[in-house]
Coordinates of C-alpha atoms in Angstrom, one line a residue:
X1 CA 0.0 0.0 0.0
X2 CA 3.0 2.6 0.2
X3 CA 6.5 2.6 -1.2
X4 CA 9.7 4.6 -0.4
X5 CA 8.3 7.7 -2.1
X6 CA 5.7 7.7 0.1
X7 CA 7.4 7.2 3.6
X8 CA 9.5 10.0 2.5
X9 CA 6.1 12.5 1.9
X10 CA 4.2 10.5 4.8
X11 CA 6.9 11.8 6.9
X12 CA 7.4 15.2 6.0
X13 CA 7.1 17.8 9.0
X14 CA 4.2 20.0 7.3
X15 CA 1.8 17.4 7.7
X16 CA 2.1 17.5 11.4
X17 CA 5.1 17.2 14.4
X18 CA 4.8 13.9 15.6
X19 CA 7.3 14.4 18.2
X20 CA 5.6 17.8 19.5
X21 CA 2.6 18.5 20.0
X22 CA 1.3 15.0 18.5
X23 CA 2.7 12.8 21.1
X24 CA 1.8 16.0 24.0
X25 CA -2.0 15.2 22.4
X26 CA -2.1 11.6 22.5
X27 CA -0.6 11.6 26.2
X28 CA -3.7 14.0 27.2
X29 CA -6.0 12.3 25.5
X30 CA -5.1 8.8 27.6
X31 CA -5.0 10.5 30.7
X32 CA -8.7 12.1 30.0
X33 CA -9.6 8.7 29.0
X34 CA -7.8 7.1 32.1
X35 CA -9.9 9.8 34.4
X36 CA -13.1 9.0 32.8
X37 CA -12.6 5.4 32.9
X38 CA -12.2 5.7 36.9
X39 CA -15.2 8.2 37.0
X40 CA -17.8 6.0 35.3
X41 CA -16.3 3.1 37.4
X42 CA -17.1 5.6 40.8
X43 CA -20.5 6.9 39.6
X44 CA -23.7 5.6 39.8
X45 CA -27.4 6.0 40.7
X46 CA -25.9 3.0 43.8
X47 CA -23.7 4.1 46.5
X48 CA -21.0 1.8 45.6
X49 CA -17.3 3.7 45.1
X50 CA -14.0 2.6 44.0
X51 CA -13.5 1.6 47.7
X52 CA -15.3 -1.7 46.6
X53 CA -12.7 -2.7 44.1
X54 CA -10.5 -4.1 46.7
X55 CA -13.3 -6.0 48.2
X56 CA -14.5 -7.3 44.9
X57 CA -11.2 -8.4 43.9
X58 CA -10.4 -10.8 46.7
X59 CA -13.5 -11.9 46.8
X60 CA -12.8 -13.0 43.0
X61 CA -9.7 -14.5 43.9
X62 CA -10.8 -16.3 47.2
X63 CA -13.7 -17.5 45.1
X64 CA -16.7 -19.7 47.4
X65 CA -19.2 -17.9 48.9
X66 CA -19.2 -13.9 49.5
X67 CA -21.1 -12.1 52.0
X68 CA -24.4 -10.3 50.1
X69 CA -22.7 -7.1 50.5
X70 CA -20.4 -8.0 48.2
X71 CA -22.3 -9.6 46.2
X72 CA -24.3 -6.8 45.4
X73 CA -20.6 -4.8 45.1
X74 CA -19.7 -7.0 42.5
X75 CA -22.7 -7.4 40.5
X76 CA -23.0 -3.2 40.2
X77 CA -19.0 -3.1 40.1
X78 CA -18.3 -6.0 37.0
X79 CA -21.7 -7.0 35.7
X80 CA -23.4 -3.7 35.2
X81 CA -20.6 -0.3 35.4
X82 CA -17.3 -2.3 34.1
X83 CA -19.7 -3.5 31.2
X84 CA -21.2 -0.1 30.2
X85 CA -17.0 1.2 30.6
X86 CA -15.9 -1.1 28.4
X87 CA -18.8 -0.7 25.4
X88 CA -18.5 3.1 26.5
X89 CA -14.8 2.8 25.0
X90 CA -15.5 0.8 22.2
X91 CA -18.3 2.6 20.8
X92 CA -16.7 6.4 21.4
X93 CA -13.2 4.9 19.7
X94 CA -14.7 3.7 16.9
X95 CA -16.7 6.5 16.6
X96 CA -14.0 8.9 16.7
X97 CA -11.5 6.8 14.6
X98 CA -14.6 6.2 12.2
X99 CA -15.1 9.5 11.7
X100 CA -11.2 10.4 11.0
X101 CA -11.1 8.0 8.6
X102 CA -14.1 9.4 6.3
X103 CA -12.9 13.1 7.0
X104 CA -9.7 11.7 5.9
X105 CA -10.7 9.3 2.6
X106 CA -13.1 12.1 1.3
X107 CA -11.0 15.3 2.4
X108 CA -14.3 16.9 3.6
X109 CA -14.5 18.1 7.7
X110 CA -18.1 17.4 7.1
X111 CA -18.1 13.7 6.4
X112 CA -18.9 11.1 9.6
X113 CA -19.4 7.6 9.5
X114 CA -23.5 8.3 8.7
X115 CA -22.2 9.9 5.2
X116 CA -21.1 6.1 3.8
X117 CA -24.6 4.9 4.8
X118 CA -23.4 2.6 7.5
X119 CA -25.6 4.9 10.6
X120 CA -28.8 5.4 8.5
X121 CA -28.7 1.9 7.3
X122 CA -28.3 0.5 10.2
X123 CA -30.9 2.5 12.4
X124 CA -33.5 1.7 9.8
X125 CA -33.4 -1.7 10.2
X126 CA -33.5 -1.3 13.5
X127 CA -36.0 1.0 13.9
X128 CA -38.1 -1.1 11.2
X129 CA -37.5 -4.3 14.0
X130 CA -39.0 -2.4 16.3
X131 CA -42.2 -1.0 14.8
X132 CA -42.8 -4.1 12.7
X133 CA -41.5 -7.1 15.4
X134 CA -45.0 -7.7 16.2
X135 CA -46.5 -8.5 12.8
X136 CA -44.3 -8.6 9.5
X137 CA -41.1 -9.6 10.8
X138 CA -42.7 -11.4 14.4
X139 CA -40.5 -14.5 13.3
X140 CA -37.4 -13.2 13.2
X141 CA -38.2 -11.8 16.6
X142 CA -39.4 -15.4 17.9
X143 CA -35.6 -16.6 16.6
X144 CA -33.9 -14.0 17.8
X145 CA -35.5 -12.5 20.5
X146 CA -33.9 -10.1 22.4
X147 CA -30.6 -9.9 19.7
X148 CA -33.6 -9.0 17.1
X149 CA -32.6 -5.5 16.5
X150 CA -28.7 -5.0 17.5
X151 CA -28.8 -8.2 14.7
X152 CA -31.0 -5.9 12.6
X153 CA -28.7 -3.1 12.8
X154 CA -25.5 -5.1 12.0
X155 CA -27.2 -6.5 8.5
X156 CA -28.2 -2.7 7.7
X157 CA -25.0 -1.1 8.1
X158 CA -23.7 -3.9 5.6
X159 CA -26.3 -3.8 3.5
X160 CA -26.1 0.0 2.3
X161 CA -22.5 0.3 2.6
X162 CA -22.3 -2.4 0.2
X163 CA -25.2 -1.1 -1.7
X164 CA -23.1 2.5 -1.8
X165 CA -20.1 1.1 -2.8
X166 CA -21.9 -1.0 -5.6
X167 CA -23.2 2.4 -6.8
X168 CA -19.7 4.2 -6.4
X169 CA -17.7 1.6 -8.6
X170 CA -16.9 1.0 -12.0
X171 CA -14.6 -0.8 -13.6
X172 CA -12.9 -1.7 -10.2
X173 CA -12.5 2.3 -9.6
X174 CA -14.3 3.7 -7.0
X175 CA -15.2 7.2 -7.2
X176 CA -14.6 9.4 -4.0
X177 CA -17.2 11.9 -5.1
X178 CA -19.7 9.0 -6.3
X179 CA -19.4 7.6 -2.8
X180 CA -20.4 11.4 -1.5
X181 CA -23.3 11.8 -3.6
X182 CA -25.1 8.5 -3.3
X183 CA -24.1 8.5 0.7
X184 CA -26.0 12.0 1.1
X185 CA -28.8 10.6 -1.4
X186 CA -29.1 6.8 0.5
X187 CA -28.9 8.5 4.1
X188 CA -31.4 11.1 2.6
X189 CA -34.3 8.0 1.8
X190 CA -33.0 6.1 4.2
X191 CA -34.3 9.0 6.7
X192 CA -37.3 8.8 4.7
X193 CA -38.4 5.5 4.9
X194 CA -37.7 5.8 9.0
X195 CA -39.6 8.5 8.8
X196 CA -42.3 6.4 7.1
X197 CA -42.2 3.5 9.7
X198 CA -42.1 6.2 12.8
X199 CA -45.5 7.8 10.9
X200 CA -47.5 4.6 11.6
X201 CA -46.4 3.2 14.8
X202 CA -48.2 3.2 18.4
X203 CA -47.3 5.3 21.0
X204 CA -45.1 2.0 22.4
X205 CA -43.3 1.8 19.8
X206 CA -42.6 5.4 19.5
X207 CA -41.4 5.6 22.9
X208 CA -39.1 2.8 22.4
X209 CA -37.7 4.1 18.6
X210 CA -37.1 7.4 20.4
X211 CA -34.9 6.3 23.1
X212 CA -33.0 4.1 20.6
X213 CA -32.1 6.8 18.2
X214 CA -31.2 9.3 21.0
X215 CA -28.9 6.1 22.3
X216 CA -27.6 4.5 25.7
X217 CA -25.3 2.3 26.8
X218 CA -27.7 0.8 29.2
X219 CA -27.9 -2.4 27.2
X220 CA -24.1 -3.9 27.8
X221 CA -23.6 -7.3 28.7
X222 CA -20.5 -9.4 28.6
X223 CA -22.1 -11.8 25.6
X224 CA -22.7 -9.0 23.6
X225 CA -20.0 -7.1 23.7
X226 CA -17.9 -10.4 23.2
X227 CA -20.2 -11.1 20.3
X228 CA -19.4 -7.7 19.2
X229 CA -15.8 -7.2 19.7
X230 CA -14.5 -8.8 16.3
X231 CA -16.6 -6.1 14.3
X232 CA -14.9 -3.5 16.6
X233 CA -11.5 -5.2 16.3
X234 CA -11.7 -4.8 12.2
X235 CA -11.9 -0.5 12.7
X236 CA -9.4 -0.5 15.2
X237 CA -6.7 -2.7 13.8
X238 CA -7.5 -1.0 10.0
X239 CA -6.3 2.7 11.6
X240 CA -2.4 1.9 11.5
X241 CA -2.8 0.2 7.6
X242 CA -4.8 3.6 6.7
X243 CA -2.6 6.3 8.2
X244 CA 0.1 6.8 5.6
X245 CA -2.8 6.4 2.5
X246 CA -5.0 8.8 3.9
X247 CA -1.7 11.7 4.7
X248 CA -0.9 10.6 0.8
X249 CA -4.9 11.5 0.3
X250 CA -4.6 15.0 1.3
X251 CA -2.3 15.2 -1.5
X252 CA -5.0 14.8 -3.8
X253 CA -6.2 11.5 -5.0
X254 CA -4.2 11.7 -8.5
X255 CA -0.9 12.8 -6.4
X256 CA -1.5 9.6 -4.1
X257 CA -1.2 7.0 -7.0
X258 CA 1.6 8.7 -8.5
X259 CA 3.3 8.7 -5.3
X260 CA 2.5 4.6 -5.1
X261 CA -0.4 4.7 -3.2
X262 CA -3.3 2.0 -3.7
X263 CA -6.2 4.1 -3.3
X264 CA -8.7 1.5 -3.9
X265 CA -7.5 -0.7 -1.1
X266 CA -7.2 2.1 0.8
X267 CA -10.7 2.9 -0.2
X268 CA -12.4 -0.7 0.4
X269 CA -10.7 -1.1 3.7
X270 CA -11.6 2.1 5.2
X271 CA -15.2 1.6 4.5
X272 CA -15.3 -2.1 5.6
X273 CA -14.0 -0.8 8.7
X274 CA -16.6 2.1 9.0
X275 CA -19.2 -0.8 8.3
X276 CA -18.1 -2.9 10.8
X277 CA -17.6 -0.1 13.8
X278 CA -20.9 1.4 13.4
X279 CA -22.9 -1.7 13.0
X280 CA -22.0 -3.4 16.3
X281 CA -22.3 0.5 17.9
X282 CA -25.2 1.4 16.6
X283 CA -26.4 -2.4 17.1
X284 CA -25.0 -2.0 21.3
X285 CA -25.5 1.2 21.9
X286 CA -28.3 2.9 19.8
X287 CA -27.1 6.6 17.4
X288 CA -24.9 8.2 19.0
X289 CA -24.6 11.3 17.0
X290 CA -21.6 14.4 16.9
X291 CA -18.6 11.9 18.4
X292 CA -17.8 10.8 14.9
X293 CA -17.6 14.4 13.5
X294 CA -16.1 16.5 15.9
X295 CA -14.0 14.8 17.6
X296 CA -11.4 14.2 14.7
X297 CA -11.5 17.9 14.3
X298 CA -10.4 18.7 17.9
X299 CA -7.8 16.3 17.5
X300 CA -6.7 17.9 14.3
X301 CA -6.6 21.2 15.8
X302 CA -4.6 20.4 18.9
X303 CA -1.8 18.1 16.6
X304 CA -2.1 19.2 13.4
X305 CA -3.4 17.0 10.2
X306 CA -0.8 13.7 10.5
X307 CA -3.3 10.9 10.8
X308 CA -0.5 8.8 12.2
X309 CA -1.6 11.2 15.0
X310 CA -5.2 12.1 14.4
X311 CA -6.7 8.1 14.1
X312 CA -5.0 7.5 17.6
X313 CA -6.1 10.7 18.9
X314 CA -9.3 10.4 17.8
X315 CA -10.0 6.6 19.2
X316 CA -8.5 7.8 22.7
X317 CA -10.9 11.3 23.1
X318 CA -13.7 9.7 21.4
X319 CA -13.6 6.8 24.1
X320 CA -13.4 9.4 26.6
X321 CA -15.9 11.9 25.6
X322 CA -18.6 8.8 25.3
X323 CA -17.3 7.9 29.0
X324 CA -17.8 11.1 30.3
X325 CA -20.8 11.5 28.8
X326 CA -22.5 8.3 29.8
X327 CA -21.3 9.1 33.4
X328 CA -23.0 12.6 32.9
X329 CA -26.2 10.6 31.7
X330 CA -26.3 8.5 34.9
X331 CA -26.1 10.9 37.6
X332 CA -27.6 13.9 36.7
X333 CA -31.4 12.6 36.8
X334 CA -30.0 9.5 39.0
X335 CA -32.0 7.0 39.2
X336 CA -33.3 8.5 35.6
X337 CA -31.0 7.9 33.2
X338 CA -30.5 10.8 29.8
X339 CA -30.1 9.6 26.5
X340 CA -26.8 9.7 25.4
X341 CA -26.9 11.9 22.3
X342 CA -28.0 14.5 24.2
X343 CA -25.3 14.4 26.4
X344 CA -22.6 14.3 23.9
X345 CA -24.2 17.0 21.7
X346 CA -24.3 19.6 25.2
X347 CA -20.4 18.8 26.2
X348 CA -19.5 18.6 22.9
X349 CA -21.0 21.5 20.4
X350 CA -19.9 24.4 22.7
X351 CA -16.4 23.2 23.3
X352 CA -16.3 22.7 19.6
X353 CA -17.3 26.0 19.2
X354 CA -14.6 27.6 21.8
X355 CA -11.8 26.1 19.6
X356 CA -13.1 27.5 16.8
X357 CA -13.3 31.3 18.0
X358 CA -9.8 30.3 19.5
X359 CA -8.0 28.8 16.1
X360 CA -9.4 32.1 14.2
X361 CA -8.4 34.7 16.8
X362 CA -5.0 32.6 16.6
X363 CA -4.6 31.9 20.0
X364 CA -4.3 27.5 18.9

């Protein structure tokens, strides 16, 4: 995927100071992840803290019988928080890392993981198990029960991205601008038809579609998320093989295959792995809107364009921005819980916001 010529452009200083501020931005960004990790461990609608943990862990390693109390420590400490932390990482790294690899691929700030048709596809499916599970598609709830519409969700984010991608090639060349077009045009029916299906279901069914789309993390378990760690493993172990393509990529798509890039396995790789990430989040955790866009873009600000810096960045501050956020979620209408997307969108969108009047007065 690169050659000689390319390790020497990949590695030129304009495209970002890997030994600066890069490696100063992916040091924060582990110890804000580190710090929310321990937070949404500590918080919680149940008065259980971190004091537990030591409890918890020799009872785990004495094994027998434990004493109820911590019993009930380890079921809210392992079974229920350590479960939402570890989907909370996940989901917000392959989000963020997502969403750095389609700014990157289509050289547009604007594009997110929803813009190859992996989000919209797979929230209608899901959103189509949901209103229709009791009639049309009943069976496929009696087989799957409660995996239904995560199951739903995974086969949607396939479906259109493979639908897009159909659409974008010819001739073994995939068009980056194609790929735009008939992403904003699917997501844009796609949004339709949901719209459709929302139109003629009962107030239950509303209730439950609008939690889903707003998301949560509420739903971890240890099954799933071992069912769902493969399709998270594809996105996360893709970032290293795209990082020199997509630095080539801001070159210009022509300047990339002169310099001995393969743009089209760069291409087919990045949006397999977008497939794969946001099917098993969206299927886990629900849309979770803004991580995918904006947090890229903070990383890029802070360490400059290098995606050998901005995919790590992004995976590390996404995972922490969902983990804050979900902790936010928790406590703040305790024993309530928020939807997610809310949260994200309120911490999120004026912070964005700050570093933009900062980067034009000049002061990043």
């Amino acid at each position: 995927m690169t050659s000689a010529t390319t390790r020497d452009v990949t590695a030129t200083r304009p495209l970002g100071d890997r030994t600066g501020r890069g490696r100063l931005t992916l040091a924060g960004a582990a110890l804000v992840l580190v710090a929310a990790a321990v937070l949404s461990l500590a918080l919680g609608p149940t008065g259980i803290s971190l004091d537990a943990v030591p409890r918890v862990v020799r009872a785990l390693l004495a094994g027998g019988t434990a004493s109820p109390e911590i019993a009930r420590e380890r079921l809210v400490l392992v079974d229920i928080r350590l479960t939402r932390t570890v989907l909370g990482i996940l989901v917000g790294a392959s989000l963020g890392i997502t969403g750095a690899m389609m700014q990157g691929l289509f050289r547009n700030p604007l594009a997110d993981p929803g813009l190859v048709g992996a989000s919209t596809g797979a929230g209608l499916a899901a959103v189509a198990m949901i209103a229709l599970g009791g009639g049309a598609l009943a069976p496929v709830v009696a087989l799957l029960g409660t995996e239904a519409v995560p199951v739903a969700a995974v086969i949607g984010a396939f479906a259109t991205t493979l639908l897009l991608y159909a659409i974008a090639t010819r001739q073994r060349q995939t068009s980056t601008a194609t790929l735009l077009l008939a992403g904003v045009a699917i997501g844009a029916f796609a949004g339709a038809l949901t719209g459709l299906i929302v139109f003629g279901a009962d107030d239950r069914q509303l209730r439950d579609i609008t939690f889903w789309t707003l998301g949560s993390l509420g739903g971890a378990a240890w099954p799933k998320l071992a069912a769902a760690l493969p399709f998270f493993a594809v996105a996360l172990a893709a970032a290293p093989l795209l990082a020199r393509p997509l630095n080539a990529l801001l070159l210009g798509e022509a300047e990339a295959v002169h310099l001995g890039i393969a743009t089209e396995q760069a291409k087919r790789l990045a949006i397999a792995a977008a497939a794969c990430a946001v099917g098993a989040s969206v299927a886990l955790s629900g849309v979770i809107g803004f991580v995918g866009i904006v947090v890229p873009h903070v990383v890029r600000l802070a360490a400059g364009p290098d995606h050998r810096i901005v995919l790590p960045g992004s995976a590390l501050a996404g995972a922490a921005l969902l983990l804050l956020a979900d902790t936010i979620a928790r406590v703040v209408v305790a024993p309530a819980e928020l939807p997610i997307g809310i949260v994200t969108a309120a911490i999120g969108a004026p912070f964005f916001l700050w570093l933009l009047l900062r980067q034009r007065s000049g002061i990043v």
